[in-house]
Amino acid sequence: MIKIAVLGYGTVGSGVVEVIGKNRDMVNKKAGEELEVKYILDLRDFPDDPYGDRVIHDFNVILEDEEIRIVCETMGGVGAAYQFTKQALSAGKSVCTSNKELVAAHGPELLALAKANRCNYLFEASVGGGIPIIRPLNYSLTAERIEAITGILNGTTNYILSKMENEGADYHTVLKEAQEKGYAERNPEADVEGHDACRKIAILSSLMTGKNVDSNKIYTEGITAIEPKDFEYARRMGMSIKLLALSREVGEKTLAMVSPFLIGGDHPLHMVNGVFNAVFVRGNMLGDSMYYGRGAGKLPTASAVVSDVIDCARHLGKVIMCFWDAEEADLMNIDEVERAFFFRVKAGEGEARARELFGDGLREVRLPGETEECGFVTQTMAELTFAERWEKLTGVTAGRRLRIEA
Ligand code: HSE
């Protein structure tokens, strides 16, 4: 029998206990041995819970118990979770986590610590919730040089954008409704400003490059300035607006960024709606592959944590993780990135100045019956060139600019 401890009995932690309990026979068969949750660490007591008798408040009990071989860290954050993870790994106990913040902030250190102590630090649930993406990158696609990863990695923002698109509602109304339904956090900043997607693409970029991609250095733009009118233009062009997190090889450098993008109807991520996530991976041999499913939620996320637990149980004493170095990846300055842009200006003077600044390459986009403003799509140009011209339109713009993903 392999004994497990769960750190944090919140949404994901209780999901882990539920998955192990509900799928007991199958989980045990696949693990090759019976798994038992021996301790649940939390600040609170759960007297009415069927597992309430396993709740403890002192992490040292877990650390000092030699029977505990696997720890599930479902606390979140980079405070106590970081300390407990380091202590568990130093004691040779494998750690399975859903904590993307911790993996993004201290991944190389924790992976090295696990390796030194012949155990594993696995984090399938940290990106894309229940969608298998870390394991495909680490196992199935190991013969590939990964050239690009493009993902919809945040369910909250995808839900908000899908609702805005389908109902013509404004951002604040949809956010409020999403909060009331429990889809969005009361403090939604990490989601709507793109920080959550940024941490996730930092992890995927680090796996892609084998070097550390610092999430603090990734250009990140959220969805708070998107207006219903942007969707009207998108629809007119047969496009949609999605918050994309992307990472790609550009020569010797890596481009990593998070931003809302206009994407065409034939883009594989166009049909990813609501709370769903998807990750689109391009390898140099396989070509394109896509991973789609529920990127958040109790049981999908817990299922991914338990899949890591099973992997650890099958490989006790053996290091199975893949690594990325502590060395910093060489990130490209996004000023140099070439792409097309969409922007909106006021009718009359705005239009005239836009044509003067951008020349013949502009494609006009008009909404039926709209007399106050119009939209334009530029030719492919560097971010910096676009930004300099866009600044010269100050005073005659009618909305935001949007990047276009080819
Ligand atoms: N807040 C995240 C989301 C949860 O909306 O996708 C999963 O990381």
mmCIF file of C-alpha atoms and ligand atoms in Angstrom:
data_model
loop_
_atom_site.group_PDB
_atom_site.id
_atom_site.type_symbol
_atom_site.label_atom_id
_atom_site.label_comp_id
_atom_site.label_asym_id
_atom_site.label_seq_id
_atom_site.Cartn_x
_atom_site.Cartn_y
_atom_site.Cartn_z
ATOM 1 C CA MET A 1 0.000 0.000 0.000
ATOM 2 C CA ILE A 2 1.227 3.489 -0.873
ATOM 3 C CA LYS A 3 0.208 6.248 1.524
ATOM 4 C CA ILE A 4 -0.505 9.753 0.360
ATOM 5 C CA ALA A 5 -0.935 13.162 1.975
ATOM 6 C CA VAL A 6 -3.026 15.958 0.511
ATOM 7 C CA LEU A 7 -1.993 19.534 1.352
ATOM 8 C CA GLY A 8 -5.023 21.845 1.231
ATOM 9 C CA TYR A 9 -8.599 20.541 1.390
ATOM 10 C CA GLY A 10 -10.133 23.163 -0.899
ATOM 11 C CA THR A 11 -11.674 22.644 -4.315
ATOM 12 C CA VAL A 12 -8.833 20.705 -5.931
ATOM 13 C CA GLY A 13 -7.636 18.914 -2.771
ATOM 14 C CA SER A 14 -11.102 17.572 -1.980
ATOM 15 C CA GLY A 15 -11.392 16.627 -5.672
ATOM 16 C CA VAL A 16 -8.194 14.558 -5.400
ATOM 17 C CA VAL A 17 -9.617 12.632 -2.433
ATOM 18 C CA GLU A 18 -12.907 12.174 -4.326
ATOM 19 C CA VAL A 19 -11.239 10.879 -7.513
ATOM 20 C CA ILE A 20 -9.093 8.389 -5.570
ATOM 21 C CA GLY A 21 -12.198 7.242 -3.669
ATOM 22 C CA LYS A 22 -14.630 7.050 -6.613
ATOM 23 C CA ASN A 23 -12.232 5.369 -9.046
ATOM 24 C CA ARG A 24 -10.537 3.311 -6.340
ATOM 25 C CA ASP A 25 -10.326 -0.080 -8.077
ATOM 26 C CA MET A 26 -9.177 1.320 -11.379
ATOM 27 C CA VAL A 27 -6.720 3.766 -9.780
ATOM 28 C CA ASN A 28 -5.196 0.996 -7.645
ATOM 29 C CA LYS A 29 -4.938 -1.345 -10.618
ATOM 30 C CA LYS A 30 -3.203 1.293 -12.697
ATOM 31 C CA ALA A 31 -0.925 2.316 -9.836
ATOM 32 C CA GLY A 32 0.015 -1.339 -9.297
ATOM 33 C CA GLU A 33 -0.616 -0.990 -5.570
ATOM 34 C CA GLU A 34 -3.366 0.253 -3.323
ATOM 35 C CA LEU A 35 -3.290 4.009 -2.727
ATOM 36 C CA GLU A 36 -4.534 5.407 0.553
ATOM 37 C CA VAL A 37 -5.008 9.013 1.605
ATOM 38 C CA LYS A 38 -3.537 8.954 5.105
ATOM 39 C CA TYR A 39 -3.459 12.686 5.894
ATOM 40 C CA ILE A 40 -5.193 15.828 4.737
ATOM 41 C CA LEU A 41 -3.460 19.012 5.851
ATOM 42 C CA ASP A 42 -5.639 22.078 6.313
ATOM 43 C CA LEU A 43 -6.053 24.939 8.775
ATOM 44 C CA ARG A 44 -9.719 24.027 9.168
ATOM 45 C CA ASP A 45 -11.464 20.975 10.621
ATOM 46 C CA PHE A 46 -14.063 19.036 8.641
ATOM 47 C CA PRO A 47 -15.995 17.080 11.313
ATOM 48 C CA ASP A 48 -18.855 16.118 8.973
ATOM 49 C CA ASP A 49 -16.626 15.010 6.110
ATOM 50 C CA PRO A 50 -16.151 11.240 5.520
ATOM 51 C CA TYR A 51 -12.395 11.916 5.511
ATOM 52 C CA GLY A 52 -12.592 14.335 8.460
ATOM 53 C CA ASP A 53 -10.639 11.943 10.730
ATOM 54 C CA ARG A 54 -7.589 12.273 8.464
ATOM 55 C CA VAL A 55 -7.410 16.054 8.715
ATOM 56 C CA ILE A 56 -4.310 17.329 10.516
ATOM 57 C CA HIS A 57 -2.857 20.795 11.035
ATOM 58 C CA ASP A 58 0.869 20.112 11.412
ATOM 59 C CA PHE A 59 2.906 19.482 8.272
ATOM 60 C CA ASN A 60 5.710 17.897 10.327
ATOM 61 C CA VAL A 61 3.487 14.866 10.943
ATOM 62 C CA ILE A 62 3.529 14.228 7.195
ATOM 63 C CA LEU A 63 7.199 15.000 6.832
ATOM 64 C CA GLU A 64 8.218 12.633 9.611
ATOM 65 C CA ASP A 65 5.953 9.775 8.538
ATOM 66 C CA GLU A 66 8.050 7.419 6.420
ATOM 67 C CA GLU A 67 4.935 5.697 5.105
ATOM 68 C CA ILE A 68 4.045 8.818 3.120
ATOM 69 C CA ARG A 69 5.672 8.477 -0.282
ATOM 70 C CA ILE A 70 3.557 10.923 -2.290
ATOM 71 C CA VAL A 71 2.289 14.389 -1.399
ATOM 72 C CA CYS A 72 -0.379 16.281 -3.373
ATOM 73 C CA GLU A 73 0.154 20.019 -3.057
ATOM 74 C CA THR A 74 -3.202 21.628 -3.785
ATOM 75 C CA MET A 75 -2.793 24.664 -1.525
ATOM 76 C CA GLY A 76 -1.775 27.214 -4.148
ATOM 77 C CA GLY A 77 0.437 30.263 -3.702
ATOM 78 C CA VAL A 78 4.183 30.500 -3.247
ATOM 79 C CA GLY A 79 4.427 30.822 0.543
ATOM 80 C CA ALA A 80 3.749 27.732 2.656
ATOM 81 C CA ALA A 81 3.273 25.646 -0.505
ATOM 82 C CA TYR A 82 6.870 26.414 -1.547
ATOM 83 C CA GLN A 83 8.307 25.556 1.879
ATOM 84 C CA PHE A 84 6.294 22.336 2.226
ATOM 85 C CA THR A 85 7.177 21.234 -1.313
ATOM 86 C CA LYS A 86 10.893 21.779 -0.685
ATOM 87 C CA GLN A 87 10.733 19.890 2.599
ATOM 88 C CA ALA A 88 8.777 16.984 1.121
ATOM 89 C CA LEU A 89 11.121 16.617 -1.868
ATOM 90 C CA SER A 90 14.190 16.884 0.381
ATOM 91 C CA ALA A 91 12.741 13.987 2.378
ATOM 92 C CA GLY A 92 12.424 11.927 -0.835
ATOM 93 C CA LYS A 93 8.631 12.220 -1.069
ATOM 94 C CA SER A 94 7.294 12.878 -4.576
ATOM 95 C CA VAL A 95 5.057 15.928 -4.969
ATOM 96 C CA CYS A 96 2.164 16.256 -7.438
ATOM 97 C CA THR A 97 0.698 19.714 -7.824
ATOM 98 C CA SER A 98 -1.869 21.911 -9.536
ATOM 99 C CA ASN A 99 -0.022 25.057 -8.396
ATOM 100 C CA LYS A 100 1.028 26.887 -11.586
ATOM 101 C CA GLU A 101 2.227 29.918 -9.656
ATOM 102 C CA LEU A 102 4.771 27.809 -7.770
ATOM 103 C CA VAL A 103 5.861 25.791 -10.818
ATOM 104 C CA ALA A 104 6.299 28.991 -12.857
ATOM 105 C CA ALA A 105 8.228 30.724 -10.050
ATOM 106 C CA HIS A 106 10.459 27.889 -8.790
ATOM 107 C CA GLY A 107 10.198 25.057 -11.343
ATOM 108 C CA PRO A 108 13.939 24.452 -12.017
ATOM 109 C CA GLU A 109 14.861 24.498 -8.324
ATOM 110 C CA LEU A 110 12.096 22.069 -7.332
ATOM 111 C CA LEU A 111 12.781 19.739 -10.257
ATOM 112 C CA ALA A 112 16.485 19.639 -9.366
ATOM 113 C CA LEU A 113 15.649 19.004 -5.713
ATOM 114 C CA ALA A 114 13.393 16.094 -6.664
ATOM 115 C CA LYS A 115 16.069 14.600 -8.896
ATOM 116 C CA ALA A 116 18.714 14.890 -6.178
ATOM 117 C CA ASN A 117 16.426 12.999 -3.798
ATOM 118 C CA ARG A 118 15.318 10.330 -6.307
ATOM 119 C CA CYS A 119 11.700 11.363 -6.321
ATOM 120 C CA ASN A 120 9.473 13.369 -8.672
ATOM 121 C CA TYR A 121 7.848 16.779 -8.920
ATOM 122 C CA LEU A 122 4.928 16.430 -11.340
ATOM 123 C CA PHE A 123 2.543 19.201 -12.397
ATOM 124 C CA GLU A 124 0.150 17.996 -15.102
ATOM 125 C CA ALA A 125 -2.731 19.925 -13.481
ATOM 126 C CA SER A 126 -0.860 23.230 -13.483
ATOM 127 C CA VAL A 127 -1.628 23.945 -17.153
ATOM 128 C CA GLY A 128 -4.948 23.258 -18.874
ATOM 129 C CA GLY A 129 -6.587 21.697 -15.772
ATOM 130 C CA GLY A 130 -7.698 18.221 -16.806
ATOM 131 C CA ILE A 131 -6.285 18.419 -20.343
ATOM 132 C CA PRO A 132 -3.209 16.238 -20.826
ATOM 133 C CA ILE A 133 -0.513 18.616 -22.040
ATOM 134 C CA ILE A 134 2.542 18.314 -19.745
ATOM 135 C CA ARG A 135 2.645 14.535 -20.175
ATOM 136 C CA PRO A 136 2.307 14.685 -24.009
ATOM 137 C CA LEU A 137 5.155 17.214 -24.090
ATOM 138 C CA ASN A 138 7.280 15.073 -21.749
ATOM 139 C CA TYR A 139 6.492 11.621 -23.136
ATOM 140 C CA SER A 140 4.660 11.450 -26.448
ATOM 141 C CA LEU A 141 6.331 14.352 -28.232
ATOM 142 C CA THR A 142 9.882 13.815 -27.002
ATOM 143 C CA ALA A 143 11.128 13.035 -30.540
ATOM 144 C CA GLU A 144 9.937 16.442 -31.685
ATOM 145 C CA ARG A 145 11.526 19.818 -31.661
ATOM 146 C CA ILE A 146 8.562 21.900 -30.567
ATOM 147 C CA GLU A 147 8.430 25.010 -32.728
ATOM 148 C CA ALA A 148 5.298 26.676 -31.425
ATOM 149 C CA ILE A 149 2.663 26.422 -28.724
ATOM 150 C CA THR A 150 -0.512 28.492 -28.919
ATOM 151 C CA GLY A 151 -3.092 28.131 -26.213
ATOM 152 C CA ILE A 152 -6.364 29.293 -24.794
ATOM 153 C CA LEU A 153 -5.219 28.668 -21.246
ATOM 154 C CA ASN A 154 -7.710 30.558 -19.127
ATOM 155 C CA GLY A 155 -11.310 29.398 -18.809
ATOM 156 C CA THR A 156 -12.629 32.539 -17.103
ATOM 157 C CA THR A 157 -11.559 34.902 -19.875
ATOM 158 C CA ASN A 158 -12.638 32.498 -22.603
ATOM 159 C CA TYR A 159 -16.067 32.306 -20.978
ATOM 160 C CA ILE A 160 -16.303 36.106 -20.800
ATOM 161 C CA LEU A 161 -15.174 36.614 -24.408
ATOM 162 C CA SER A 162 -17.521 33.890 -25.703
ATOM 163 C CA LYS A 163 -20.472 35.503 -23.881
ATOM 164 C CA MET A 164 -19.576 38.962 -25.198
ATOM 165 C CA GLU A 165 -19.398 37.502 -28.691
ATOM 166 C CA ASN A 166 -22.660 35.565 -28.506
ATOM 167 C CA GLU A 167 -24.788 38.071 -26.595
ATOM 168 C CA GLY A 168 -23.283 41.418 -27.592
ATOM 169 C CA ALA A 169 -22.941 42.183 -23.874
ATOM 170 C CA ASP A 170 -20.242 44.445 -22.448
ATOM 171 C CA TYR A 171 -17.274 43.215 -20.449
ATOM 172 C CA HIS A 172 -18.427 44.431 -17.012
ATOM 173 C CA THR A 173 -21.927 42.911 -17.313
ATOM 174 C CA VAL A 174 -20.530 39.525 -18.349
ATOM 175 C CA LEU A 175 -17.850 39.585 -15.634
ATOM 176 C CA LYS A 176 -20.482 40.301 -12.968
ATOM 177 C CA GLU A 177 -22.642 37.442 -14.202
ATOM 178 C CA ALA A 178 -19.625 35.106 -14.326
ATOM 179 C CA GLN A 179 -18.809 36.030 -10.716
ATOM 180 C CA GLU A 180 -22.400 35.390 -9.625
ATOM 181 C CA LYS A 181 -22.294 31.940 -11.240
ATOM 182 C CA GLY A 182 -18.943 31.179 -9.603
ATOM 183 C CA TYR A 183 -17.067 30.983 -12.936
ATOM 184 C CA ALA A 184 -14.976 34.048 -12.125
ATOM 185 C CA GLU A 185 -13.206 34.818 -8.847
ATOM 186 C CA ARG A 186 -14.388 37.694 -6.673
ATOM 187 C CA ASN A 187 -10.983 39.231 -7.370
ATOM 188 C CA PRO A 188 -10.699 38.413 -11.078
ATOM 189 C CA GLU A 189 -7.441 40.294 -11.721
ATOM 190 C CA ALA A 190 -5.166 37.277 -12.241
ATOM 191 C CA ASP A 191 -7.527 35.931 -14.893
ATOM 192 C CA VAL A 192 -8.741 39.053 -16.720
ATOM 193 C CA GLU A 193 -5.344 40.790 -16.764
ATOM 194 C CA GLY A 194 -3.764 37.657 -18.283
ATOM 195 C CA HIS A 195 -1.446 36.764 -15.347
ATOM 196 C CA ASP A 196 -2.843 33.235 -14.967
ATOM 197 C CA ALA A 197 -2.379 32.499 -18.697
ATOM 198 C CA CYS A 198 1.083 34.065 -18.469
ATOM 199 C CA ARG A 199 2.198 31.629 -15.735
ATOM 200 C CA LYS A 200 0.860 28.706 -17.741
ATOM 201 C CA ILE A 201 2.623 29.710 -20.956
ATOM 202 C CA ALA A 202 5.817 30.304 -18.929
ATOM 203 C CA ILE A 203 5.657 26.628 -17.869
ATOM 204 C CA LEU A 204 4.944 25.384 -21.407
ATOM 205 C CA SER A 205 7.657 27.657 -22.861
ATOM 206 C CA SER A 206 10.173 26.348 -20.333
ATOM 207 C CA LEU A 207 9.339 22.771 -21.332
ATOM 208 C CA MET A 208 9.534 23.749 -25.003
ATOM 209 C CA THR A 209 12.923 25.450 -24.763
ATOM 210 C CA GLY A 210 14.449 23.407 -21.924
ATOM 211 C CA LYS A 211 15.420 26.739 -20.344
ATOM 212 C CA ASN A 212 13.734 28.875 -17.738
ATOM 213 C CA VAL A 213 11.172 31.313 -19.106
ATOM 214 C CA ASP A 214 10.536 33.922 -16.433
ATOM 215 C CA SER A 215 6.817 34.760 -16.322
ATOM 216 C CA ASN A 216 7.674 38.302 -15.174
ATOM 217 C CA LYS A 217 9.389 38.921 -18.523
ATOM 218 C CA ILE A 218 6.513 37.759 -20.704
ATOM 219 C CA TYR A 219 4.565 40.559 -22.396
ATOM 220 C CA THR A 220 1.025 40.248 -20.994
ATOM 221 C CA GLU A 221 -2.141 42.101 -21.963
ATOM 222 C CA GLY A 222 -5.585 41.175 -20.595
ATOM 223 C CA ILE A 223 -9.141 41.462 -21.897
ATOM 224 C CA THR A 224 -10.533 44.362 -19.842
ATOM 225 C CA ALA A 225 -10.490 46.870 -22.715
ATOM 226 C CA ILE A 226 -12.336 44.688 -25.244
ATOM 227 C CA GLU A 227 -15.642 46.267 -26.326
ATOM 228 C CA PRO A 228 -18.779 44.720 -27.860
ATOM 229 C CA LYS A 229 -18.039 46.751 -31.000
ATOM 230 C CA ASP A 230 -14.721 44.896 -31.418
ATOM 231 C CA PHE A 231 -16.779 41.731 -31.789
ATOM 232 C CA GLU A 232 -19.006 43.384 -34.401
ATOM 233 C CA TYR A 233 -15.919 44.080 -36.513
ATOM 234 C CA ALA A 234 -14.575 40.581 -35.811
ATOM 235 C CA ARG A 235 -17.828 39.035 -37.022
ATOM 236 C CA ARG A 236 -17.796 41.245 -40.125
ATOM 237 C CA MET A 237 -14.351 39.809 -40.927
ATOM 238 C CA GLY A 238 -15.373 36.191 -40.141
ATOM 239 C CA MET A 239 -13.102 36.266 -37.101
ATOM 240 C CA SER A 240 -13.297 35.877 -33.335
ATOM 241 C CA ILE A 241 -11.395 37.435 -30.421
ATOM 242 C CA LYS A 242 -9.523 35.085 -28.071
ATOM 243 C CA LEU A 243 -7.010 35.607 -25.282
ATOM 244 C CA LEU A 244 -4.044 33.657 -26.640
ATOM 245 C CA ALA A 245 -0.921 32.622 -24.789
ATOM 246 C CA LEU A 246 1.791 31.806 -27.246
ATOM 247 C CA SER A 247 5.357 30.678 -27.392
ATOM 248 C CA ARG A 248 7.376 30.123 -30.524
ATOM 249 C CA GLU A 249 10.868 29.775 -31.815
ATOM 250 C CA VAL A 250 12.008 32.794 -33.790
ATOM 251 C CA GLY A 251 15.562 32.122 -34.948
ATOM 252 C CA GLU A 252 17.673 31.653 -31.832
ATOM 253 C CA LYS A 253 15.129 33.418 -29.633
ATOM 254 C CA THR A 254 11.798 32.577 -28.061
ATOM 255 C CA LEU A 255 8.735 34.731 -28.456
ATOM 256 C CA ALA A 256 6.363 34.357 -25.509
ATOM 257 C CA MET A 257 3.351 36.577 -24.967
ATOM 258 C CA VAL A 258 -0.261 36.782 -23.774
ATOM 259 C CA SER A 259 -2.711 39.064 -25.531
ATOM 260 C CA PRO A 260 -6.191 39.208 -27.038
ATOM 261 C CA PHE A 261 -5.974 38.344 -30.732
ATOM 262 C CA LEU A 262 -8.325 38.364 -33.675
ATOM 263 C CA ILE A 263 -8.296 34.867 -35.144
ATOM 264 C CA GLY A 264 -9.856 33.676 -38.400
ATOM 265 C CA GLY A 265 -12.716 31.180 -38.730
ATOM 266 C CA ASP A 266 -10.320 28.516 -40.012
ATOM 267 C CA HIS A 267 -7.950 28.785 -37.020
ATOM 268 C CA PRO A 268 -8.101 25.582 -34.912
ATOM 269 C CA LEU A 269 -8.672 27.644 -31.747
ATOM 270 C CA HIS A 270 -11.661 29.476 -33.246
ATOM 271 C CA MET A 271 -14.144 26.844 -32.051
ATOM 272 C CA VAL A 272 -12.873 26.759 -28.455
ATOM 273 C CA ASN A 273 -15.657 28.458 -26.510
ATOM 274 C CA GLY A 274 -16.890 28.981 -22.966
ATOM 275 C CA VAL A 275 -14.792 27.646 -20.089
ATOM 276 C CA PHE A 276 -12.928 25.243 -22.365
ATOM 277 C CA ASN A 277 -9.169 25.441 -22.922
ATOM 278 C CA ALA A 278 -7.089 24.180 -25.813
ATOM 279 C CA VAL A 279 -3.406 23.954 -26.604
ATOM 280 C CA PHE A 280 -2.213 23.858 -30.191
ATOM 281 C CA VAL A 281 1.313 22.451 -30.560
ATOM 282 C CA ARG A 282 3.494 22.482 -33.657
ATOM 283 C CA GLY A 283 6.361 19.971 -33.782
ATOM 284 C CA ASN A 284 8.978 19.800 -36.523
ATOM 285 C CA MET A 285 8.142 16.170 -37.407
ATOM 286 C CA LEU A 286 4.504 15.649 -36.388
ATOM 287 C CA GLY A 287 3.320 19.050 -37.529
ATOM 288 C CA ASP A 288 0.186 20.268 -35.741
ATOM 289 C CA SER A 289 -1.614 18.596 -32.849
ATOM 290 C CA MET A 290 -4.228 19.987 -30.487
ATOM 291 C CA TYR A 291 -5.280 19.181 -26.906
ATOM 292 C CA TYR A 292 -8.765 20.283 -25.847
ATOM 293 C CA GLY A 293 -10.919 20.000 -22.751
ATOM 294 C CA ARG A 294 -11.847 21.409 -19.372
ATOM 295 C CA GLY A 295 -9.067 23.697 -18.207
ATOM 296 C CA ALA A 296 -10.425 24.247 -14.697
ATOM 297 C CA GLY A 297 -12.858 22.866 -12.162
ATOM 298 C CA LYS A 298 -12.655 20.491 -9.223
ATOM 299 C CA LEU A 299 -12.781 17.034 -10.801
ATOM 300 C CA PRO A 300 -11.004 17.732 -14.120
ATOM 301 C CA THR A 301 -8.075 19.333 -12.264
ATOM 302 C CA ALA A 302 -8.078 16.667 -9.549
ATOM 303 C CA SER A 303 -8.064 13.951 -12.218
ATOM 304 C CA ALA A 304 -4.814 15.391 -13.597
ATOM 305 C CA VAL A 305 -3.262 15.476 -10.101
ATOM 306 C CA VAL A 306 -4.259 11.838 -9.530
ATOM 307 C CA SER A 307 -2.777 10.838 -12.887
ATOM 308 C CA ASP A 308 0.529 12.214 -11.571
ATOM 309 C CA VAL A 309 0.068 10.320 -8.300
ATOM 310 C CA ILE A 310 -0.368 7.091 -10.272
ATOM 311 C CA ASP A 311 2.752 7.872 -12.302
ATOM 312 C CA CYS A 312 4.717 8.439 -9.080
ATOM 313 C CA ALA A 313 3.341 5.235 -7.552
ATOM 314 C CA ARG A 314 4.429 3.237 -10.596
ATOM 315 C CA HIS A 315 7.921 4.700 -10.438
ATOM 316 C CA LEU A 316 8.836 4.916 -6.758
ATOM 317 C CA GLY A 317 12.568 5.538 -6.388
ATOM 318 C CA LYS A 318 12.938 6.370 -10.072
ATOM 319 C CA VAL A 319 13.152 9.846 -11.590
ATOM 320 C CA ILE A 320 10.690 10.177 -14.496
ATOM 321 C CA MET A 321 10.329 13.919 -14.894
ATOM 322 C CA CYS A 322 11.753 15.956 -17.645
ATOM 323 C CA PHE A 323 13.692 19.059 -16.761
ATOM 324 C CA TRP A 324 14.341 22.563 -17.716
ATOM 325 C CA ASP A 325 17.554 24.358 -16.845
ATOM 326 C CA ALA A 326 17.745 27.304 -14.482
ATOM 327 C CA GLU A 327 19.476 29.183 -17.333
ATOM 328 C CA GLU A 328 17.227 31.956 -18.672
ATOM 329 C CA ALA A 329 15.727 31.490 -22.135
ATOM 330 C CA ASP A 330 16.561 34.289 -24.573
ATOM 331 C CA LEU A 331 13.208 36.032 -24.969
ATOM 332 C CA MET A 332 12.502 38.123 -28.033
ATOM 333 C CA ASN A 333 11.527 41.750 -27.577
ATOM 334 C CA ILE A 334 7.983 41.916 -28.950
ATOM 335 C CA ASP A 335 8.763 45.252 -30.673
ATOM 336 C CA GLU A 336 10.468 43.203 -33.381
ATOM 337 C CA VAL A 337 7.565 40.805 -33.974
ATOM 338 C CA GLU A 338 5.886 41.151 -37.366
ATOM 339 C CA ARG A 339 2.129 40.780 -37.723
ATOM 340 C CA ALA A 340 -0.976 42.521 -39.054
ATOM 341 C CA PHE A 341 -3.122 44.738 -36.812
ATOM 342 C CA PHE A 342 -6.741 45.850 -36.696
ATOM 343 C CA PHE A 343 -7.657 49.303 -35.430
ATOM 344 C CA ARG A 344 -10.639 51.658 -35.233
ATOM 345 C CA VAL A 345 -10.677 55.389 -35.972
ATOM 346 C CA LYS A 346 -13.268 58.153 -36.112
ATOM 347 C CA ALA A 347 -14.922 58.792 -39.468
ATOM 348 C CA GLY A 348 -13.562 61.727 -41.466
ATOM 349 C CA GLU A 349 -10.331 62.999 -39.957
ATOM 350 C CA GLY A 350 -9.398 59.653 -38.356
ATOM 351 C CA GLU A 351 -9.831 57.822 -41.641
ATOM 352 C CA ALA A 352 -7.839 60.413 -43.557
ATOM 353 C CA ARG A 353 -4.952 60.378 -41.079
ATOM 354 C CA ALA A 354 -4.903 56.572 -40.958
ATOM 355 C CA ARG A 355 -4.613 56.385 -44.749
ATOM 356 C CA GLU A 356 -1.863 58.987 -44.725
ATOM 357 C CA LEU A 357 0.124 57.173 -42.017
ATOM 358 C CA PHE A 358 -0.305 53.589 -43.184
ATOM 359 C CA GLY A 359 -0.423 54.109 -46.960
ATOM 360 C CA ASP A 360 -2.029 51.870 -49.563
ATOM 361 C CA GLY A 361 -1.666 48.635 -47.610
ATOM 362 C CA LEU A 362 -4.719 49.329 -45.413
ATOM 363 C CA ARG A 363 -7.874 47.248 -45.789
ATOM 364 C CA GLU A 364 -11.034 49.044 -44.713
ATOM 365 C CA VAL A 365 -13.688 47.293 -42.563
ATOM 366 C CA ARG A 366 -17.079 49.010 -42.319
ATOM 367 C CA LEU A 367 -20.013 48.004 -40.152
ATOM 368 C CA PRO A 368 -23.425 48.333 -41.856
ATOM 369 C CA GLY A 369 -25.074 51.629 -40.857
ATOM 370 C CA GLU A 370 -22.028 52.826 -38.902
ATOM 371 C CA THR A 371 -21.233 56.454 -39.719
ATOM 372 C CA GLU A 372 -19.193 57.510 -36.681
ATOM 373 C CA GLU A 373 -16.148 55.285 -37.141
ATOM 374 C CA CYS A 374 -14.499 52.655 -39.292
ATOM 375 C CA GLY A 375 -11.939 49.882 -38.894
ATOM 376 C CA PHE A 376 -8.762 49.059 -40.780
ATOM 377 C CA VAL A 377 -6.525 46.031 -41.131
ATOM 378 C CA THR A 378 -2.851 46.790 -41.742
ATOM 379 C CA GLN A 379 -0.299 44.891 -43.752
ATOM 380 C CA THR A 380 2.213 42.818 -41.809
ATOM 381 C CA MET A 381 4.536 45.136 -39.892
ATOM 382 C CA ALA A 382 6.739 45.213 -36.790
ATOM 383 C CA GLU A 383 4.995 45.911 -33.462
ATOM 384 C CA LEU A 384 7.174 48.961 -32.944
ATOM 385 C CA THR A 385 6.376 50.429 -36.365
ATOM 386 C CA PHE A 386 2.667 49.942 -35.722
ATOM 387 C CA ALA A 387 2.915 51.429 -32.207
ATOM 388 C CA GLU A 388 4.670 54.573 -33.490
ATOM 389 C CA ARG A 389 1.992 55.160 -36.140
ATOM 390 C CA TRP A 390 -0.851 54.312 -33.754
ATOM 391 C CA GLU A 391 0.412 56.927 -31.319
ATOM 392 C CA LYS A 392 0.172 59.539 -34.053
ATOM 393 C CA LEU A 393 -3.552 58.765 -34.287
ATOM 394 C CA THR A 394 -4.152 59.900 -30.698
ATOM 395 C CA GLY A 395 -7.317 61.993 -30.571
ATOM 396 C CA VAL A 396 -8.914 60.382 -33.647
ATOM 397 C CA THR A 397 -9.071 56.748 -32.537
ATOM 398 C CA ALA A 398 -12.482 55.157 -31.915
ATOM 399 C CA GLY A 399 -11.401 52.092 -29.937
ATOM 400 C CA ARG A 400 -8.512 49.799 -29.258
ATOM 401 C CA ARG A 401 -6.095 48.082 -31.572
ATOM 402 C CA LEU A 402 -6.039 44.319 -31.829
ATOM 403 C CA ARG A 403 -3.307 41.972 -32.986
ATOM 404 C CA ILE A 404 -4.201 39.482 -35.706
ATOM 405 C CA GLU A 405 -3.020 35.883 -35.390
ATOM 406 C CA ALA A 406 -2.478 34.359 -38.806
HETATM 407 N N1 HSE B 1 -8.774 30.703 -13.001
HETATM 408 C C1 HSE B 1 -8.311 29.682 -13.878
HETATM 409 C C2 HSE B 1 -9.113 29.716 -15.170
HETATM 410 C C3 HSE B 1 -8.427 28.347 -13.184
HETATM 411 O O1 HSE B 1 -10.099 30.451 -15.253
HETATM 412 O O2 HSE B 1 -8.752 29.053 -16.132
HETATM 413 C C4 HSE B 1 -7.532 27.281 -13.700
HETATM 414 O O3 HSE B 1 -6.184 27.598 -13.600
#
